[in-house]
mmCIF file of C-alpha atoms in Angstrom:
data_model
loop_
_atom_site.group_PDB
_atom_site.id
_atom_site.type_symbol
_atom_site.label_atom_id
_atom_site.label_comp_id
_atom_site.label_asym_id
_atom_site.label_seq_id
_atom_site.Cartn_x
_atom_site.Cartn_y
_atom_site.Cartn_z
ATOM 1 C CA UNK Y 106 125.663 97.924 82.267
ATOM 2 C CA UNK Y 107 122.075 99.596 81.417
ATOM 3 C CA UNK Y 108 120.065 99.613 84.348
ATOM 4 C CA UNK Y 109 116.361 100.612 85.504
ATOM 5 C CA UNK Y 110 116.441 103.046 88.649
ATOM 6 C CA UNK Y 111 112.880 102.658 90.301
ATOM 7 C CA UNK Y 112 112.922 106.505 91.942
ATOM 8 C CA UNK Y 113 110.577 107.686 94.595
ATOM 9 C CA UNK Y 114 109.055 111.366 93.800
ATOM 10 C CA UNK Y 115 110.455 114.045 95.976
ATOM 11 C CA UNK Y 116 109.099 115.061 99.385
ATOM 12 C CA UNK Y 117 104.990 116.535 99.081
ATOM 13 C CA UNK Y 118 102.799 118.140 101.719
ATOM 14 C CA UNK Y 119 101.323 114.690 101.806
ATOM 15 C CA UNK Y 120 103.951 113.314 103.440
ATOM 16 C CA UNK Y 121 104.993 115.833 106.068
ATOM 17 C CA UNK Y 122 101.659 115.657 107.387
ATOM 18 C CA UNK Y 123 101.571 111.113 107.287
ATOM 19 C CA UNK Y 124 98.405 111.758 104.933
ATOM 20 C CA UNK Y 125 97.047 108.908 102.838
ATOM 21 C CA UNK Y 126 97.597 110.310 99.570
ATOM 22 C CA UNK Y 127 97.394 108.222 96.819
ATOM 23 C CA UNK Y 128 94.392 109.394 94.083
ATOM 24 C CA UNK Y 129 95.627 111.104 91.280
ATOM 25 C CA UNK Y 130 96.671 113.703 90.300
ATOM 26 C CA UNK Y 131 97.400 114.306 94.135
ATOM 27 C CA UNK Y 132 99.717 116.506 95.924
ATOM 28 C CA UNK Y 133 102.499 118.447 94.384
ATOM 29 C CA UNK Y 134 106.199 119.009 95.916
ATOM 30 C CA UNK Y 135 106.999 121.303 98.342
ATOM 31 C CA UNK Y 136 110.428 123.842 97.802
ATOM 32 C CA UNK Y 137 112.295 120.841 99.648
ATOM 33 C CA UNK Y 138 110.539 118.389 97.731
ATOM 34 C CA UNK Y 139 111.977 119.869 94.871
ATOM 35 C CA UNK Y 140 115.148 120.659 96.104
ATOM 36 C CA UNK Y 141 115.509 116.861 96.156
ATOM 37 C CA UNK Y 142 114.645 116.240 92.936
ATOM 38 C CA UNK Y 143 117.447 118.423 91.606
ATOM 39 C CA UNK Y 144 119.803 117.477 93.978
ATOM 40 C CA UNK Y 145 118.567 113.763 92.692
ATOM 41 C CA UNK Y 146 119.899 114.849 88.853
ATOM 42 C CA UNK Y 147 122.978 117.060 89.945
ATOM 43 C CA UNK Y 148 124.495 113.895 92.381
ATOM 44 C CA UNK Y 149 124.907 111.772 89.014
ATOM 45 C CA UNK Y 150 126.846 113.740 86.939
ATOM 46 C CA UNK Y 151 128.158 111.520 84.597
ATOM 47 C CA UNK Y 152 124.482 110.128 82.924
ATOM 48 C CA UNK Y 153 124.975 109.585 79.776
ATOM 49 C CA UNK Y 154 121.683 109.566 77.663
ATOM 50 C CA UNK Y 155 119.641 108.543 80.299
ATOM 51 C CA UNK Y 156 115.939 107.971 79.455
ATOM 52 C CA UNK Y 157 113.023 109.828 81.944
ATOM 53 C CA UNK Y 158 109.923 108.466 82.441
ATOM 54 C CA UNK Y 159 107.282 109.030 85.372
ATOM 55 C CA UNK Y 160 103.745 108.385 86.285
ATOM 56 C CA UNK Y 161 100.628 110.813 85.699
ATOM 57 C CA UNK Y 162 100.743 111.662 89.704
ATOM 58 C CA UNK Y 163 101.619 115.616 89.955
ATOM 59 C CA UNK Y 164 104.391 115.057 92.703
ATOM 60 C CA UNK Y 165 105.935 112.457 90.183
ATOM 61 C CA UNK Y 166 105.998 114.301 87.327
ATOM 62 C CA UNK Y 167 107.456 117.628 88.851
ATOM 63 C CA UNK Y 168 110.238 115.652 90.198
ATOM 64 C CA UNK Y 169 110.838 113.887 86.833
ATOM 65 C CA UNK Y 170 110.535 116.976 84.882
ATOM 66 C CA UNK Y 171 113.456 118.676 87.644
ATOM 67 C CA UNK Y 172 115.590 115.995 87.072
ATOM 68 C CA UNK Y 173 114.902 116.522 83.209
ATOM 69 C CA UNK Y 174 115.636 120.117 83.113
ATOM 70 C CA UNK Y 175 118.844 119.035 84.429
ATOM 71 C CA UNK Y 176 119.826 116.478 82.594
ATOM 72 C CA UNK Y 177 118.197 118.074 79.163
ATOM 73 C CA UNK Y 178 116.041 115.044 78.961
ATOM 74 C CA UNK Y 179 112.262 115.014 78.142
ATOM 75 C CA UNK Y 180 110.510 113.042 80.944
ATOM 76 C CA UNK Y 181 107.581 110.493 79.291
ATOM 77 C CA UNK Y 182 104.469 110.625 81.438
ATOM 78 C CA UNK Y 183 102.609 106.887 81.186
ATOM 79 C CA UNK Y 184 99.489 105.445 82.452
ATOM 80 C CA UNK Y 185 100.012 102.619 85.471
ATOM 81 C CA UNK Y 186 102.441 103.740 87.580
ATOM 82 C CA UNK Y 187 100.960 105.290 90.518
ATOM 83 C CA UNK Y 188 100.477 104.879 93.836
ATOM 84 C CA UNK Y 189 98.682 101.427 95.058
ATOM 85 C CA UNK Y 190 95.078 103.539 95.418
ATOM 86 C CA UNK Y 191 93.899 103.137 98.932
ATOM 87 C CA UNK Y 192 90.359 104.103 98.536
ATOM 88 C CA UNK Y 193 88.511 104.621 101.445
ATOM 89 C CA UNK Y 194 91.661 105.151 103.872
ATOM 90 C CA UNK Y 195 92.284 108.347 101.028
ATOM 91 C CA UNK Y 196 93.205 111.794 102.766
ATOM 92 C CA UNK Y 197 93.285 110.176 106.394
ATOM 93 C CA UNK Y 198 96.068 110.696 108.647
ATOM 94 C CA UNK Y 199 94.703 108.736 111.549
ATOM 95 C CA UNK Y 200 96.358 105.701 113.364
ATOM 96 C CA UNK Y 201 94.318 103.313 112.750
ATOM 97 C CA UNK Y 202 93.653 104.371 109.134
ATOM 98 C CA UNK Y 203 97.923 103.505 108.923
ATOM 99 C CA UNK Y 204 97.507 100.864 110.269
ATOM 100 C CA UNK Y 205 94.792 98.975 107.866
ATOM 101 C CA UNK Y 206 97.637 99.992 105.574
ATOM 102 C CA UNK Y 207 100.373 98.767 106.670
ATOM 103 C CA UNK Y 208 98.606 95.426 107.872
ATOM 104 C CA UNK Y 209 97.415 95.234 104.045
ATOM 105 C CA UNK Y 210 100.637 95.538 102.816
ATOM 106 C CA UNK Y 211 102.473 92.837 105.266
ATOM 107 C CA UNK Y 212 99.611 90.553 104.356
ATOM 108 C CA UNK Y 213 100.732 91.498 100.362
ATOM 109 C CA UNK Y 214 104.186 90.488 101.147
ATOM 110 C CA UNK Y 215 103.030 87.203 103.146
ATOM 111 C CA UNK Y 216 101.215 86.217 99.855
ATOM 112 C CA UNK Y 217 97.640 87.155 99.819
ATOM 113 C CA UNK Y 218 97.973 89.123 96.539
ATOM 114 C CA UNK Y 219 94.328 89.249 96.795
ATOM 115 C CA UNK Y 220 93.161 90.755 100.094
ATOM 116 C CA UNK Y 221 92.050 94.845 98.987
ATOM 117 C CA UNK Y 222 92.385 97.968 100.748
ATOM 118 C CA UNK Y 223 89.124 99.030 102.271
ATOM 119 C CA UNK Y 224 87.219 100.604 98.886
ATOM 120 C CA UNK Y 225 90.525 100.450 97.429
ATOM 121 C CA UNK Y 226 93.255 98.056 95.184
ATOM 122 C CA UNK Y 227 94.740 94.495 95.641
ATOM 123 C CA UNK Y 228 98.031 93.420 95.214
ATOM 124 C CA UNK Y 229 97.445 91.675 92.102
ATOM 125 C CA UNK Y 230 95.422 95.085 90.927
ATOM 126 C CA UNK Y 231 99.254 97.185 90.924
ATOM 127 C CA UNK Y 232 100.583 93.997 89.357
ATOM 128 C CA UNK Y 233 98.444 93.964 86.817
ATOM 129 C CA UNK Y 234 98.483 97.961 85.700
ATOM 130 C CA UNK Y 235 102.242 98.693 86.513
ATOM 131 C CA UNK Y 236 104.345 95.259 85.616
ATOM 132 C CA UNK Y 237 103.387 95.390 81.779
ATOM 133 C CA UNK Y 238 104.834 98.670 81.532
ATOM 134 C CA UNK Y 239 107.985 97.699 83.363
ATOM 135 C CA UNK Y 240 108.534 94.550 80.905
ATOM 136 C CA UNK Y 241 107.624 96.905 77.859
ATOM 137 C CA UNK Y 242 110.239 99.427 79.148
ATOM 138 C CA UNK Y 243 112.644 96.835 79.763
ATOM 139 C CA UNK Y 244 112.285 95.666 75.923
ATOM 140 C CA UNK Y 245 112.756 98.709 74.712
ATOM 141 C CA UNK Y 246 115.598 99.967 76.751
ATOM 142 C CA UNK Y 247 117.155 97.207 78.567
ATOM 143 C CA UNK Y 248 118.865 94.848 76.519
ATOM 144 C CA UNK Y 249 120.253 91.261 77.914
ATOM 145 C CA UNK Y 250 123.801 91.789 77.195
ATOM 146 C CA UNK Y 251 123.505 95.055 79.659
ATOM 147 C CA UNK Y 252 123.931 97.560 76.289
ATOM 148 C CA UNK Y 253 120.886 100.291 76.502
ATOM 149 C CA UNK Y 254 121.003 103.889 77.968
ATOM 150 C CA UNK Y 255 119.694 103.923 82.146
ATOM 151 C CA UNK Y 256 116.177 104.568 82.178
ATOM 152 C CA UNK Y 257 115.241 106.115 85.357
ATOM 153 C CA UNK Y 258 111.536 105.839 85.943
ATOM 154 C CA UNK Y 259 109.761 108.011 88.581
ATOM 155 C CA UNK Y 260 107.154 106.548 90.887
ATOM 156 C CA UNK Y 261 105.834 106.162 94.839
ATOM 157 C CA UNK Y 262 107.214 104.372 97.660
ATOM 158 C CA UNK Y 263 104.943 101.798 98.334
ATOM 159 C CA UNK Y 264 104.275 100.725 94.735
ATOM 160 C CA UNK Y 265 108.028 100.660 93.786
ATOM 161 C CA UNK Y 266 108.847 98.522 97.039
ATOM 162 C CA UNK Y 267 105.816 96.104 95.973
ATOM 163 C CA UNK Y 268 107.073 95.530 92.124
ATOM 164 C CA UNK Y 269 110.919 95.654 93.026
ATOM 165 C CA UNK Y 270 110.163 92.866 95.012
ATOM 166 C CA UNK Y 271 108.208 90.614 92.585
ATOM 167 C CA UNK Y 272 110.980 91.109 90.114
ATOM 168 C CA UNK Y 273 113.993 90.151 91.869
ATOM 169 C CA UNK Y 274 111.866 87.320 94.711
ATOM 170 C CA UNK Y 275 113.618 89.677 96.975
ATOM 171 C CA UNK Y 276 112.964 88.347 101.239
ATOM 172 C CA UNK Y 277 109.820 89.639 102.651
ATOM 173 C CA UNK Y 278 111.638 90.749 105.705
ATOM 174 C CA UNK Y 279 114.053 92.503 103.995
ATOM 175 C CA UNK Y 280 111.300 94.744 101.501
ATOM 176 C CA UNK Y 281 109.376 95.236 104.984
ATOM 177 C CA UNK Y 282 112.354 96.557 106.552
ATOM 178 C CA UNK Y 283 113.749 98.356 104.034
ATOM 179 C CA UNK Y 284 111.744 101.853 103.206
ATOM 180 C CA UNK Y 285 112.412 104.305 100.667
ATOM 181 C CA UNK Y 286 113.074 107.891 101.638
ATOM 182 C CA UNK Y 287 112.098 111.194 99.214
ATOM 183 C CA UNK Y 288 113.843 110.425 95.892
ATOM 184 C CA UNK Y 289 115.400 107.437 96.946
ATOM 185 C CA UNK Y 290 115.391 104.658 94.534
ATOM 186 C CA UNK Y 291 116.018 101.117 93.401
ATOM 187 C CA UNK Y 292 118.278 99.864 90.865
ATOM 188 C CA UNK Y 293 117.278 96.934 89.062
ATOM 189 C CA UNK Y 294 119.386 95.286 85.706
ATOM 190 C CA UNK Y 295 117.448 92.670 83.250
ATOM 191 C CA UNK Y 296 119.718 89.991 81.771
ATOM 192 C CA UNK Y 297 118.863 86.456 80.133
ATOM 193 C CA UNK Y 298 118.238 85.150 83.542
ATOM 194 C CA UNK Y 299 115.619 87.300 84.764
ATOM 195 C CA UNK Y 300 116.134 91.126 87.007
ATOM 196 C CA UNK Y 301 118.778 91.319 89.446
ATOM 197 C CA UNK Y 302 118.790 94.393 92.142
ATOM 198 C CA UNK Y 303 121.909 96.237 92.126
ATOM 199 C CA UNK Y 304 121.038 98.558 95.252
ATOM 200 C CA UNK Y 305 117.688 98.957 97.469
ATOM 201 C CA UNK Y 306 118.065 102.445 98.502
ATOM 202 C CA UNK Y 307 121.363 103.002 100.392
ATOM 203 C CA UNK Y 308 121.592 98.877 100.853
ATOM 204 C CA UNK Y 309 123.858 96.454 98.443
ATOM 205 C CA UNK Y 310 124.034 92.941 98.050
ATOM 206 C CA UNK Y 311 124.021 90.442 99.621
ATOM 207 C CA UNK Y 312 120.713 92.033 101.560
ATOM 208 C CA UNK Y 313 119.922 90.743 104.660
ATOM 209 C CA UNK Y 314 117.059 89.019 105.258
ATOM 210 C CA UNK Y 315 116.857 89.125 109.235
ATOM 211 C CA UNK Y 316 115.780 92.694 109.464
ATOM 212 C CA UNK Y 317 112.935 93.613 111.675
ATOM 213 C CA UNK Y 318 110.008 95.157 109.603
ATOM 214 C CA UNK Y 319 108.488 98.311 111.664
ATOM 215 C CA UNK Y 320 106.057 100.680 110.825
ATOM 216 C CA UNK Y 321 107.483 103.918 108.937
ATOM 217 C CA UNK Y 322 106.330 107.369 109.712
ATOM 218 C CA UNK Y 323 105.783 107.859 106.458
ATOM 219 C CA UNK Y 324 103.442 104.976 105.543
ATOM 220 C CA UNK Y 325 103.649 105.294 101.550
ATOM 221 C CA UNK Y 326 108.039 104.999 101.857
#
């Protein structure tokens, strides 16, 4: 069965400092940064004619283009899939500026797709730029009888969490709870009856939905 990996770029200077880092083209990887990317390509071995796309973020598109050289696939760079753009909280590292984040975000998940990071986007603003390209991958690639090559689409943390769990309704507790780490990813598969999640970073169905959410270190995860 064809599926859609949503994969988190590989580890920047960004986020070993906690910085706010969403604007593009942003940060690029650090050696362990990539290290994970190509450790991301050689741990799945038997890809077969996978397809590579990424957003125009630098840190995205060097891990995407690792994984590529791998592979010996030619990763697609497309408009809409960064970061969710946090405006004026950009560059900060402070507590409190995390906080306005991550109080944005739970708000997101509790339904007000409209409240906007200070300066910076709404809920329904990532919806709008990065679902599109998601369906017109998913036509493209994904076809409803599972036949179609993996497509394996590199993005950021935050954003990927947000979408993945529009698509599949998935509980808010659980996409609170559930972070994704440097190259981690979600798996997603499109069939007559809408997207189904496979695996949420090292979690499988059934997912639980009485996890406590928590703030991450690593805000944008």
């Amino acid at each position: 069965m064809s599926s859609l990996h949503l994969v988190r770029h590989g580890e920047t200077t960004s986020n070993v400092l906690q910085r706010l880092d969403t604007a593009l083209p942003g940060a690029g990887l650090t050696d362990f940064g990539a290290r994970q990317a190509a450790r991301y390509a050689l741990e799945r071995p038997d890809v077969t004619d996978p397809v590579l796309f990424s957003s125009r973020a630098r840190r995205a598109r060097q891990t995407a283009d690792l994984i590529g050289s791998v592979w010996d696939v030619e990763n697609q760079v497309l408009d809409g899939l960064h970061e969710v753009q946090v405006g004026d909280l950009e560059d900060q590292t402070s507590e409190d500026a995390h906080k306005v984040f991550s109080t944005t975000v739970r708000s997101w998940f509790a339904g007000d797709l409209g409240a906007r990071l200070p300066g910076g986007e709404s809920l329904n603003d990532v919806y709008e730029r990065f679902l599109p390209v998601i369906e017109d991958i998913a036509d493209r690639y994904l076809q409803a009888d599972g036949s179609g090559p993996d497509v394996h689409l590199v993005s950021h943390g935050a954003a990927i969490r947000l979408v993945a769990a529009r698509l599949v309704n998935m509980p808010t507790e659980f996409a609170l709870a559930h972070h994704l780490g440097n190259t981690g990813s979600i798996e997603l598969t499109r069939t007559e009856d809408g997207w189904t999640c496979l695996r949420w970073g090292s979690e499988l169905p059934p997912f639980r939905r009485d996890d406590e959410p928590e703030l991450a270190r690593d805000p944008m995860g």
